[in-house]
Coordinates of C-alpha atoms in Angstrom, one line a residue:
M74 CA 103.9 87.8 106.2
G75 CA 106.4 86.0 104.1
I76 CA 109.8 86.7 102.7
V77 CA 110.5 87.2 98.8
Y78 CA 113.6 85.6 97.2
L79 CA 114.7 86.0 93.3
G80 CA 114.5 82.8 91.9
Y81 CA 115.1 81.2 88.5
D82 CA 113.3 78.5 86.4
P83 CA 115.4 77.0 84.3
V84 CA 113.0 75.0 82.5
I85 CA 111.7 78.2 80.7
E86 CA 114.7 80.1 81.5
R87 CA 113.1 82.9 83.5
S88 CA 113.6 84.9 86.7
V89 CA 110.9 84.2 89.4
A90 CA 109.8 85.8 92.6
I91 CA 109.3 83.0 95.2
K92 CA 107.5 84.2 98.4
T93 CA 108.1 82.0 101.2
M94 CA 106.3 81.5 104.7
N95 CA 108.1 80.4 108.0
A96 CA 107.3 76.7 108.5
E97 CA 106.5 77.3 112.2
A98 CA 103.9 80.2 111.0
F99 CA 102.2 77.9 108.4
E100 CA 101.3 75.5 111.2
E101 CA 99.1 78.0 112.6
E102 CA 95.6 77.6 111.0
E103 CA 94.7 81.0 110.6
Q104 CA 98.3 81.9 108.9
K105 CA 98.0 78.8 106.8
Q106 CA 94.6 79.8 105.3
R107 CA 95.7 83.4 104.7
F108 CA 98.7 82.3 102.6
L109 CA 96.3 80.0 100.8
R110 CA 93.9 82.5 100.2
E111 CA 96.4 84.8 98.9
A112 CA 97.8 82.5 96.5
R113 CA 94.2 81.5 95.0
S114 CA 93.1 84.9 94.8
A115 CA 96.2 86.4 93.1
G116 CA 96.2 83.4 91.1
A117 CA 92.9 84.1 89.4
M118 CA 93.8 87.5 88.0
Q119 CA 95.3 88.6 85.1
H120 CA 96.1 92.2 84.6
P121 CA 99.1 94.0 83.4
N122 CA 99.5 95.9 86.9
I123 CA 99.3 92.9 88.9
V124 CA 102.0 90.0 88.9
T125 CA 101.1 87.0 87.5
I126 CA 101.1 83.7 89.8
Y127 CA 102.7 80.9 88.5
E128 CA 102.4 78.4 91.0
M129 CA 102.2 77.3 94.5
G130 CA 103.5 74.4 96.6
M131 CA 105.6 73.3 99.2
E132 CA 109.2 72.6 99.2
G133 CA 109.7 70.3 102.2
D134 CA 108.0 72.0 105.0
T135 CA 108.2 75.4 103.4
P136 CA 105.1 76.7 101.5
Y137 CA 105.9 79.1 98.6
I138 CA 104.3 80.8 95.8
A139 CA 106.4 81.3 92.5
M140 CA 105.4 84.8 90.7
E141 CA 106.2 86.9 87.8
Y142 CA 109.6 89.0 88.9
V143 CA 109.1 92.3 88.1
E144 CA 112.7 94.2 88.0
G145 CA 113.2 97.5 89.5
Q146 CA 112.4 99.5 92.7
D147 CA 109.3 99.6 94.5
L148 CA 107.4 102.6 94.8
T149 CA 108.3 103.1 98.6
Q150 CA 111.8 103.2 97.4
L151 CA 110.9 105.7 94.6
I152 CA 109.3 107.9 96.7
K153 CA 112.0 107.9 99.5
K154 CA 114.4 108.9 96.7
G155 CA 112.2 111.8 95.6
E156 CA 111.0 109.9 92.3
P157 CA 109.4 110.6 90.1
E158 CA 109.7 114.2 89.9
S159 CA 106.9 115.4 87.6
L160 CA 103.6 115.6 88.3
K161 CA 102.5 113.8 85.0
E162 CA 104.8 110.7 86.2
K163 CA 103.3 111.0 89.6
L164 CA 99.6 110.8 88.2
A165 CA 100.6 108.1 85.5
I166 CA 101.7 105.9 88.5
M167 CA 98.8 106.7 90.5
A168 CA 96.6 105.7 87.6
Q169 CA 98.1 102.4 87.2
L170 CA 97.8 101.5 91.0
C171 CA 94.2 102.7 91.0
D172 CA 93.3 100.4 87.8
A173 CA 95.0 97.6 89.4
L174 CA 93.2 98.3 92.9
D175 CA 89.8 98.5 90.9
F176 CA 90.5 95.2 89.3
A177 CA 91.3 93.3 92.4
H178 CA 88.3 95.1 94.1
S179 CA 85.8 93.9 91.3
K180 CA 87.3 90.4 91.9
E181 CA 86.3 90.9 95.8
V182 CA 90.3 91.0 96.4
I183 CA 91.6 93.1 99.2
H184 CA 95.2 94.2 98.9
R185 CA 97.4 93.6 102.1
D186 CA 101.0 94.1 101.4

């Protein structure tokens, strides 16, 4: 649904992830409402395994969500590389994932990405 860029907040001197949506797609009411719901839902959650949403806004005609930047590879990249190797590490990752999903579901938020 969107493209994520690495940005920098010079005021508080931190890297941020900026998710944008194509302006043309944002004109479609269903897509606009989905993007807004995503920002509101994620913004209401505070959990160590869920990225923090800092703000949502518009830059010209482009809507954006500014969020916590987490450095490193995503789970898909790690799996493709055959990492982690040990069962203990795999189970630890799965436990964190399940904990985050359980928390989101308790807030009636469904993960879609």
